[in-house]
C-alpha positions as a LaTeX table, in Angstrom:
\begin{tabular}{lrrr}
\hline
Residue & $x$ (\AA) & $y$ (\AA) & $z$ (\AA) \\
\hline
Met1 & $-0.31$ & 12.19 & 4.71 \\
Lys2 & $-0.36$ & 11.54 & 8.45 \\
Gly3 & 2.68 & 11.00 & 10.62 \\
Gly4 & 3.37 & 7.68 & 12.26 \\
Arg5 & 6.06 & 5.95 & 14.31 \\
Arg6 & 8.97 & 4.72 & 12.23 \\
Val7 & 11.94 & 2.56 & 13.22 \\
Trp8 & 15.21 & 3.29 & 11.39 \\
Thr9 & 18.16 & 0.99 & 11.60 \\
Ser10 & 21.05 & $-0.43$ & 9.58 \\
Ala11 & 21.59 & $-4.12$ & 8.82 \\
Ala12 & 24.05 & $-6.16$ & 6.74 \\
Ser13 & 25.36 & $-5.68$ & 3.19 \\
Ala14 & 24.38 & $-6.05$ & $-0.45$ \\
Val15 & 22.44 & $-8.79$ & $-2.22$ \\
Ala16 & 25.21 & $-11.37$ & $-1.78$ \\
Ile17 & 24.87 & $-10.93$ & 1.99 \\
Leu18 & 21.06 & $-10.98$ & 1.86 \\
Leu19 & 20.71 & $-14.76$ & 1.94 \\
Ala20 & 23.42 & $-15.12$ & 4.56 \\
Cys21 & 21.52 & $-12.78$ & 6.86 \\
Met22 & 18.03 & $-14.27$ & 6.38 \\
Thr23 & 17.63 & $-15.89$ & 9.75 \\
Ala24 & 19.15 & $-12.99$ & 11.65 \\
Gly25 & 16.89 & $-10.59$ & 9.75 \\
Val26 & 13.66 & $-12.05$ & 11.15 \\
Val27 & 12.28 & $-9.84$ & 13.89 \\
Pro28 & 8.97 & $-11.27$ & 15.18 \\
Val29 & 6.51 & $-8.56$ & 16.12 \\
Pro30 & 3.28 & $-9.48$ & 17.93 \\
Pro31 & 0.09 & $-8.32$ & 16.21 \\
Pro32 & $-2.12$ & $-5.68$ & 17.85 \\
Ala33 & $-4.10$ & $-6.86$ & 20.87 \\
His34 & $-7.33$ & $-7.28$ & 18.92 \\
Ala35 & $-5.91$ & $-8.31$ & 15.55 \\
Pro36 & $-6.61$ & $-11.74$ & 14.03 \\
Gln37 & $-3.75$ & $-14.05$ & 14.95 \\
Thr38 & $-1.96$ & $-16.51$ & 12.71 \\
Ser39 & $-3.23$ & $-20.06$ & 12.46 \\
Glu40 & $-0.48$ & $-21.23$ & 14.83 \\
Ser41 & $-1.94$ & $-19.30$ & 17.76 \\
Thr42 & $-5.72$ & $-19.07$ & 17.38 \\
Gly43 & $-6.77$ & $-20.99$ & 14.31 \\
Thr44 & $-8.84$ & $-18.05$ & 13.05 \\
Leu45 & $-7.11$ & $-18.32$ & 9.67 \\
Pro46 & $-6.79$ & $-21.55$ & 7.60 \\
Met47 & $-4.26$ & $-24.02$ & 8.99 \\
Ser48 & $-2.32$ & $-23.91$ & 5.72 \\
Thr49 & $-1.78$ & $-20.17$ & 6.13 \\
Gly50 & 1.80 & $-19.23$ & 6.94 \\
Lys51 & 2.89 & $-17.41$ & 10.06 \\
Val52 & 3.31 & $-13.65$ & 10.04 \\
Leu53 & 6.91 & $-12.63$ & 9.24 \\
Ser54 & 8.31 & $-9.23$ & 10.15 \\
Phe55 & 11.79 & $-8.56$ & 8.77 \\
Lys56 & 14.19 & $-5.91$ & 7.53 \\
Leu57 & 16.11 & $-5.91$ & 4.29 \\
Pro58 & 19.77 & $-6.56$ & 5.19 \\
Tyr59 & 21.17 & $-5.29$ & 1.88 \\
Leu60 & 20.13 & $-1.72$ & 2.69 \\
Ala61 & 22.94 & $-1.08$ & 5.19 \\
Leu62 & 25.60 & 0.00 & 2.71 \\
Lys63 & 23.15 & 1.47 & 0.22 \\
Val64 & 20.78 & 3.65 & 2.21 \\
His65 & 20.31 & 4.34 & 5.89 \\
Asp66 & 16.57 & 4.93 & 5.90 \\
Pro67 & 13.77 & 4.26 & 5.70 \\
Asn68 & 14.26 & 0.68 & 6.80 \\
Ala69 & 11.25 & $-0.33$ & 8.85 \\
Gln70 & 10.12 & $-3.93$ & 9.10 \\
Glu71 & 8.32 & $-5.45$ & 6.16 \\
Val72 & 5.31 & $-7.65$ & 7.00 \\
Ala73 & 4.40 & $-10.77$ & 5.03 \\
Gln74 & 2.19 & $-13.82$ & 5.29 \\
His75 & 1.24 & $-16.42$ & 2.72 \\
Ala76 & $-2.28$ & $-17.72$ & 2.18 \\
Ala77 & $-3.36$ & $-21.18$ & 1.16 \\
Gly78 & $-3.61$ & $-22.45$ & $-2.41$ \\
Asp79 & $-3.16$ & $-20.44$ & $-5.60$ \\
Ala80 & $-3.34$ & $-17.07$ & $-3.82$ \\
Pro81 & $-2.63$ & $-13.78$ & $-5.58$ \\
Leu82 & $-0.26$ & $-11.37$ & $-3.83$ \\
Leu83 & $-1.40$ & $-8.12$ & $-2.25$ \\
Val84 & 1.42 & $-5.56$ & $-2.05$ \\
Phe85 & 0.48 & $-2.82$ & 0.41 \\
Leu86 & 2.22 & 0.59 & 0.48 \\
Pro87 & 1.75 & 2.72 & 3.64 \\
Ala88 & 0.89 & 6.41 & 3.90 \\
Thr89 & 3.45 & 9.16 & 4.44 \\
Gly90 & 5.36 & 8.46 & 7.64 \\
Glu91 & 3.58 & 5.16 & 8.28 \\
Val92 & 5.06 & 1.66 & 8.26 \\
Pro93 & 3.67 & $-1.78$ & 7.36 \\
Asn94 & 3.11 & $-2.71$ & 11.00 \\
Asp95 & 0.50 & 0.09 & 11.21 \\
Tyr96 & $-1.80$ & $-1.99$ & 8.98 \\
Arg97 & $-1.77$ & $-5.44$ & 10.53 \\
Glu98 & $-5.59$ & $-5.63$ & 10.73 \\
Tyr99 & $-5.98$ & $-4.89$ & 7.03 \\
Leu100 & $-3.27$ & $-7.36$ & 6.03 \\
Ala101 & $-4.87$ & $-10.06$ & 8.20 \\
Thr102 & $-8.21$ & $-9.38$ & 6.49 \\
Ala103 & $-6.57$ & $-9.81$ & 3.09 \\
Val104 & $-5.10$ & $-13.17$ & 4.12 \\
Ser105 & $-8.52$ & $-14.31$ & 5.35 \\
Val106 & $-9.96$ & $-13.44$ & 1.92 \\
Gly107 & $-7.29$ & $-15.56$ & 0.21 \\
Tyr108 & $-4.31$ & $-13.31$ & $-0.50$ \\
Ser109 & $-0.68$ & $-13.69$ & 0.29 \\
Val110 & 0.38 & $-10.28$ & 1.58 \\
Leu111 & 3.49 & $-8.12$ & 1.60 \\
Gly112 & 3.41 & $-4.83$ & 3.51 \\
Leu113 & 6.34 & $-3.03$ & 1.92 \\
Asp114 & 8.31 & $-0.16$ & 3.43 \\
Tyr115 & 9.54 & 2.44 & 0.93 \\
Trp116 & 10.63 & 6.08 & 0.72 \\
Asn117 & 7.54 & 7.79 & 2.24 \\
Ile118 & 9.23 & 10.05 & 4.77 \\
Gly119 & 9.48 & 13.82 & 4.76 \\
Arg120 & 6.96 & 16.02 & 2.98 \\
Ser121 & 4.01 & 14.23 & 1.39 \\
Val122 & 3.55 & 14.00 & $-2.37$ \\
Thr123 & 0.53 & 16.29 & $-2.38$ \\
Arg124 & 2.29 & 18.97 & $-0.33$ \\
Thr125 & 5.36 & 18.70 & $-2.55$ \\
Cys126 & 3.56 & 18.88 & $-5.88$ \\
Arg127 & 0.30 & 20.80 & $-5.30$ \\
Gly128 & $-0.51$ & 22.37 & $-8.70$ \\
Asn129 & 2.59 & 21.08 & $-10.56$ \\
Ala130 & 1.25 & 18.30 & $-12.80$ \\
Asp131 & 4.66 & 17.00 & $-13.87$ \\
Cys132 & 5.92 & 16.84 & $-10.29$ \\
Tyr133 & 3.62 & 13.92 & $-9.45$ \\
Thr134 & 4.86 & 11.89 & $-12.40$ \\
Gln135 & 8.54 & 12.59 & $-11.80$ \\
Leu136 & 8.33 & 11.94 & $-8.07$ \\
Gln137 & 6.26 & 8.77 & $-8.28$ \\
Arg138 & 8.37 & 7.29 & $-11.08$ \\
Asn139 & 11.55 & 7.94 & $-9.12$ \\
Arg140 & 10.18 & 6.29 & $-6.00$ \\
Tyr141 & 9.04 & 3.26 & $-7.96$ \\
Asp142 & 12.19 & 2.41 & $-9.93$ \\
Gly143 & 14.90 & 4.86 & $-8.85$ \\
Thr144 & 15.22 & 6.46 & $-12.30$ \\
His145 & 14.82 & 10.10 & $-13.32$ \\
Pro146 & 15.91 & 11.83 & $-10.09$ \\
Ser147 & 14.74 & 15.43 & $-9.88$ \\
Arg148 & 14.41 & 18.26 & $-7.40$ \\
Phe149 & 11.22 & 16.55 & $-6.23$ \\
Ser150 & 12.68 & 13.15 & $-5.40$ \\
Arg151 & 16.15 & 11.59 & $-5.50$ \\
Val152 & 15.61 & 7.99 & $-4.46$ \\
Gly153 & 18.37 & 5.70 & $-5.75$ \\
Ala154 & 17.71 & 2.36 & $-7.45$ \\
Ala155 & 18.75 & 0.43 & $-4.33$ \\
Asn156 & 16.04 & 2.17 & $-2.33$ \\
Ser157 & 13.28 & 2.00 & $-4.94$ \\
Ile158 & 9.99 & 0.15 & $-4.50$ \\
Glu159 & 10.95 & $-2.16$ & $-7.35$ \\
Arg160 & 14.27 & $-3.09$ & $-5.73$ \\
Arg161 & 12.75 & $-3.49$ & $-2.28$ \\
Phe162 & 10.03 & $-5.72$ & $-3.70$ \\
Ala163 & 12.59 & $-7.99$ & $-5.38$ \\
Ala164 & 14.70 & $-8.20$ & $-2.21$ \\
Ala165 & 11.67 & $-8.97$ & $-0.05$ \\
Ile166 & 10.60 & $-11.78$ & $-2.39$ \\
Ala167 & 14.14 & $-13.20$ & $-2.34$ \\
Tyr168 & 14.07 & $-13.15$ & 1.44 \\
Leu169 & 10.66 & $-14.83$ & 1.61 \\
Glu170 & 11.59 & $-17.55$ & $-0.88$ \\
His171 & 14.41 & $-18.55$ & 1.46 \\
Gln172 & 12.62 & $-18.02$ & 4.77 \\
Asp173 & 9.12 & $-19.28$ & 3.88 \\
Ala174 & 9.43 & $-21.87$ & 1.11 \\
Ala175 & 5.85 & $-23.08$ & 1.64 \\
Gly176 & 4.60 & $-19.71$ & 0.40 \\
Ala177 & 5.99 & $-20.24$ & $-3.13$ \\
Trp178 & 6.87 & $-16.55$ & $-3.23$ \\
Gly179 & 8.87 & $-16.90$ & $-6.45$ \\
Arg180 & 5.65 & $-17.06$ & $-8.49$ \\
Tyr181 & 5.09 & $-13.36$ & $-7.77$ \\
Ile182 & 8.24 & $-12.12$ & $-9.50$ \\
Asp183 & 9.45 & $-12.26$ & $-13.09$ \\
Asp184 & 12.99 & $-11.15$ & $-13.95$ \\
Gly185 & 13.15 & $-8.77$ & $-11.01$ \\
His186 & 9.74 & $-7.24$ & $-11.64$ \\
Pro187 & 6.35 & $-8.10$ & $-10.13$ \\
Asn188 & 4.47 & $-10.81$ & $-11.99$ \\
Trp189 & 1.79 & $-8.28$ & $-12.81$ \\
Ser190 & $-1.10$ & $-10.68$ & $-13.45$ \\
Arg191 & $-0.66$ & $-12.20$ & $-9.98$ \\
Val192 & $-0.22$ & $-8.95$ & $-8.04$ \\
Val193 & $-2.76$ & $-6.52$ & $-6.60$ \\
Phe194 & $-1.32$ & $-3.19$ & $-5.47$ \\
Ala195 & $-3.00$ & $-1.43$ & $-2.57$ \\
Gly196 & $-2.07$ & 1.56 & $-0.48$ \\
His197 & $-3.06$ & 4.31 & 1.89 \\
Ser198 & $-2.74$ & 8.01 & 0.98 \\
Gln199 & 0.72 & 8.40 & $-0.65$ \\
Gly200 & 0.88 & 4.61 & $-0.92$ \\
Gly201 & $-2.45$ & 4.50 & $-2.74$ \\
Gly202 & $-1.29$ & 7.19 & $-5.15$ \\
Glu203 & 1.89 & 5.23 & $-5.85$ \\
Ser204 & $-0.19$ & 2.09 & $-6.39$ \\
Ala205 & $-2.36$ & 3.94 & $-8.90$ \\
Phe206 & 0.76 & 5.24 & $-10.66$ \\
Ile207 & 2.23 & 1.73 & $-10.94$ \\
Ser208 & $-1.05$ & 0.34 & $-12.25$ \\
His209 & $-1.16$ & 3.08 & $-14.87$ \\
Tyr210 & 1.98 & 1.76 & $-16.54$ \\
His211 & 1.51 & $-1.96$ & $-15.86$ \\
Arg212 & $-1.60$ & $-4.08$ & $-16.18$ \\
Val213 & $-1.90$ & $-5.37$ & $-12.64$ \\
Arg214 & $-4.49$ & $-7.78$ & $-11.29$ \\
Gly215 & $-6.11$ & $-4.88$ & $-9.44$ \\
Val216 & $-5.48$ & $-1.69$ & $-7.50$ \\
Leu217 & $-7.14$ & $-0.71$ & $-4.19$ \\
Met218 & $-6.82$ & 2.88 & $-2.98$ \\
Tyr219 & $-7.60$ & 4.05 & 0.57 \\
Ser220 & $-7.90$ & 7.81 & 1.18 \\
Ser221 & $-6.17$ & 8.16 & $-2.16$ \\
Pro222 & $-4.93$ & 9.14 & $-4.63$ \\
Val223 & $-4.53$ & 12.83 & $-3.80$ \\
Glu224 & $-3.41$ & 13.63 & $-7.34$ \\
Thr225 & $-5.58$ & 16.63 & $-8.27$ \\
Tyr226 & $-5.25$ & 20.25 & $-7.18$ \\
Gly227 & $-8.13$ & 22.38 & $-8.38$ \\
Asp228 & $-8.20$ & 21.94 & $-12.14$ \\
Val229 & $-4.70$ & 20.42 & $-12.21$ \\
Ala230 & $-4.15$ & 16.65 & $-12.20$ \\
Ala231 & $-0.99$ & 14.54 & $-12.27$ \\
Ser232 & 0.35 & 14.54 & $-15.82$ \\
Trp233 & 0.39 & 10.72 & $-15.95$ \\
Met234 & $-3.41$ & 10.81 & $-15.75$ \\
Arg235 & $-3.66$ & 12.45 & $-19.17$ \\
Thr236 & $-3.38$ & 9.12 & $-20.97$ \\
Arg237 & $-5.27$ & 5.87 & $-20.62$ \\
Gly238 & $-3.66$ & 3.50 & $-18.17$ \\
Ala239 & $-2.64$ & $-0.13$ & $-18.65$ \\
Thr240 & $-4.98$ & $-1.32$ & $-15.88$ \\
Pro241 & $-8.66$ & $-0.76$ & $-16.77$ \\
Pro242 & $-10.93$ & 1.16 & $-14.35$ \\
Ser243 & $-12.93$ & $-2.05$ & $-13.93$ \\
Arg244 & $-10.00$ & $-3.33$ & $-11.83$ \\
Met245 & $-9.75$ & $-0.18$ & $-9.66$ \\
Tyr246 & $-11.50$ & 0.52 & $-6.35$ \\
Gly247 & $-11.26$ & 3.43 & $-3.94$ \\
Phe248 & $-12.50$ & 4.11 & $-0.42$ \\
Asp249 & $-12.55$ & 7.37 & 1.52 \\
Ser250 & $-14.34$ & 9.25 & 4.30 \\
Val251 & $-16.53$ & 12.21 & 3.35 \\
His252 & $-14.82$ & 14.04 & 6.25 \\
Asp253 & $-11.30$ & 13.54 & 4.84 \\
Met254 & $-9.28$ & 16.76 & 4.61 \\
Tyr255 & $-8.37$ & 15.78 & 1.03 \\
Phe256 & $-11.84$ & 14.52 & 0.07 \\
His257 & $-12.36$ & 16.75 & $-2.97$ \\
Arg258 & $-8.89$ & 16.05 & $-4.35$ \\
Ile259 & $-9.39$ & 12.30 & $-3.93$ \\
Val260 & $-12.80$ & 12.06 & $-5.61$ \\
Gly261 & $-11.43$ & 14.30 & $-8.36$ \\
Ser262 & $-8.60$ & 11.82 & $-8.88$ \\
Trp263 & $-11.07$ & 8.92 & $-9.08$ \\
Gln264 & $-12.94$ & 10.74 & $-11.84$ \\
Arg265 & $-9.71$ & 11.39 & $-13.76$ \\
Leu266 & $-8.95$ & 7.67 & $-13.56$ \\
Gly267 & $-12.35$ & 6.81 & $-15.02$ \\
Met268 & $-13.62$ & 5.13 & $-11.86$ \\
Gly269 & $-16.82$ & 7.17 & $-11.68$ \\
Ala270 & $-18.31$ & 10.03 & $-9.70$ \\
Ala271 & $-18.71$ & 9.74 & $-5.94$ \\
Asp272 & $-21.92$ & 10.96 & $-4.26$ \\
Ala273 & $-21.31$ & 12.08 & $-0.69$ \\
Arg274 & $-25.01$ & 12.83 & $-0.11$ \\
His275 & $-25.96$ & 9.15 & 0.16 \\
Ala276 & $-22.83$ & 7.71 & 1.76 \\
Pro277 & $-23.52$ & 4.93 & 4.30 \\
His278 & $-21.35$ & 4.28 & 7.31 \\
Val279 & $-19.81$ & 1.08 & 5.91 \\
Pro280 & $-20.05$ & 1.09 & 2.11 \\
Thr281 & $-19.82$ & $-1.73$ & $-0.44$ \\
Gly282 & $-21.01$ & $-2.22$ & $-3.99$ \\
Gly283 & $-19.12$ & 0.26 & $-6.18$ \\
His284 & $-15.77$ & 1.36 & $-7.54$ \\
Val285 & $-15.85$ & 4.60 & $-5.54$ \\
Leu286 & $-16.86$ & 4.02 & $-1.92$ \\
Leu287 & $-17.56$ & 6.72 & 0.65 \\
Ser288 & $-18.25$ & 6.49 & 4.38 \\
Ser289 & $-20.24$ & 9.13 & 6.28 \\
Leu290 & $-19.20$ & 7.72 & 9.68 \\
Asp291 & $-17.67$ & 10.24 & 12.07 \\
Ile292 & $-14.13$ & 8.96 & 12.62 \\
Gly293 & $-12.51$ & 12.12 & 13.94 \\
Asn294 & $-11.29$ & 15.43 & 12.63 \\
Pro295 & $-10.39$ & 15.86 & 8.93 \\
Leu296 & $-6.81$ & 14.67 & 9.43 \\
Glu297 & $-7.91$ & 11.64 & 11.47 \\
Ser298 & $-10.58$ & 10.88 & 8.87 \\
His299 & $-7.85$ & 10.75 & 6.25 \\
Gly300 & $-5.91$ & 8.18 & 8.25 \\
His301 & $-8.54$ & 5.96 & 9.81 \\
Thr302 & $-10.07$ & 4.43 & 6.68 \\
Val303 & $-7.52$ & 1.59 & 6.76 \\
Asp304 & $-4.93$ & 1.86 & 9.53 \\
Asp305 & $-5.05$ & 0.00 & 12.83 \\
Ala306 & $-6.12$ & 3.16 & 14.68 \\
Gly307 & $-9.41$ & 3.15 & 12.80 \\
Pro308 & $-12.85$ & 2.65 & 14.38 \\
Arg309 & $-13.77$ & $-0.64$ & 16.08 \\
Thr310 & $-17.02$ & $-2.22$ & 17.14 \\
Asn311 & $-17.83$ & $-2.84$ & 20.80 \\
Lys312 & $-16.36$ & $-6.32$ & 20.22 \\
Ser313 & $-13.10$ & $-4.79$ & 18.97 \\
Ala314 & $-13.62$ & $-5.77$ & 15.31 \\
Met315 & $-12.58$ & $-3.21$ & 12.70 \\
Val316 & $-15.69$ & $-1.29$ & 11.60 \\
Phe317 & $-14.49$ & $-0.97$ & 8.00 \\
Ala318 & $-13.48$ & $-4.63$ & 7.62 \\
Pro319 & $-16.61$ & $-5.41$ & 5.51 \\
Thr320 & $-15.61$ & $-2.62$ & 3.10 \\
Trp321 & $-12.03$ & $-3.88$ & 2.91 \\
Arg322 & $-13.23$ & $-7.44$ & 2.38 \\
Trp323 & $-15.64$ & $-6.46$ & $-0.38$ \\
Met324 & $-12.94$ & $-4.51$ & $-2.23$ \\
Leu325 & $-10.43$ & $-7.32$ & $-1.87$ \\
Glu326 & $-12.90$ & $-9.87$ & $-3.21$ \\
Gln327 & $-13.55$ & $-7.87$ & $-6.40$ \\
Val328 & $-9.99$ & $-8.40$ & $-7.67$ \\
Arg329 & $-9.28$ & $-11.70$ & $-5.90$ \\
\hline
\end{tabular}
């Protein structure tokens, strides 16, 4: 829901050109000043952990012009599940390097995936129109069922971007065994945890409703209720059980009531803001009472790199992230 800096560019051509452009597509981006580094530089992560890769999808050039920000990926050691992270409206994967590094340290391979999250947010588009959420989120996932709410083509869908990113990583980072996370062009659901911030968390919840994923982690999300109205896809039981769902939000979030209402619709439980600690753990619905800015800032700073830090520059909410990640690891 919050605006961020986005880099738009064009690259090479379709899938046939993808492999030919692999090396040229790598654009190293240094992590934030206080972020955990890769094992090559500081050794803070296991030595068998792969280096951070930032890259763009070359095939997009003749299909779509934007968004085309850098994806961020890193493989973890051993038989690691994959965390696919979807950013908030207007944000890009590089805005979440601290969270992705935390996930790798817990034992996940990670893919921060850019997707169509520009323009008006889902909640501002749909408001009290229950069917709008379903139509919009389906279209952004697989490119089908275009409507007046969203007209993303198949080439620009989350599903297509995921497959292209995995193809890239298989070629560029063979040690990561990225092919185990895809099955016939689709995510290998039992090996994949979807996570996201705001619009990205809502999209993750939508995907997990129709596919039994390993887990789903929602940050300041989903914002899928509006008064008594909820997204129409929430009317039926989802494929992923609530026992595999976790959400985290600030009690000061501008969308707080709509988020906790969405958690209840998903069967995750009721959230009690009266007893919220600063850094919560221990439940499916987690709330922080820490003052992290105005209501808009509180919506953004639960998981992005601009969030609160300790006097030693560690992310304040890292223990919450880590606890959530471990539940579906």
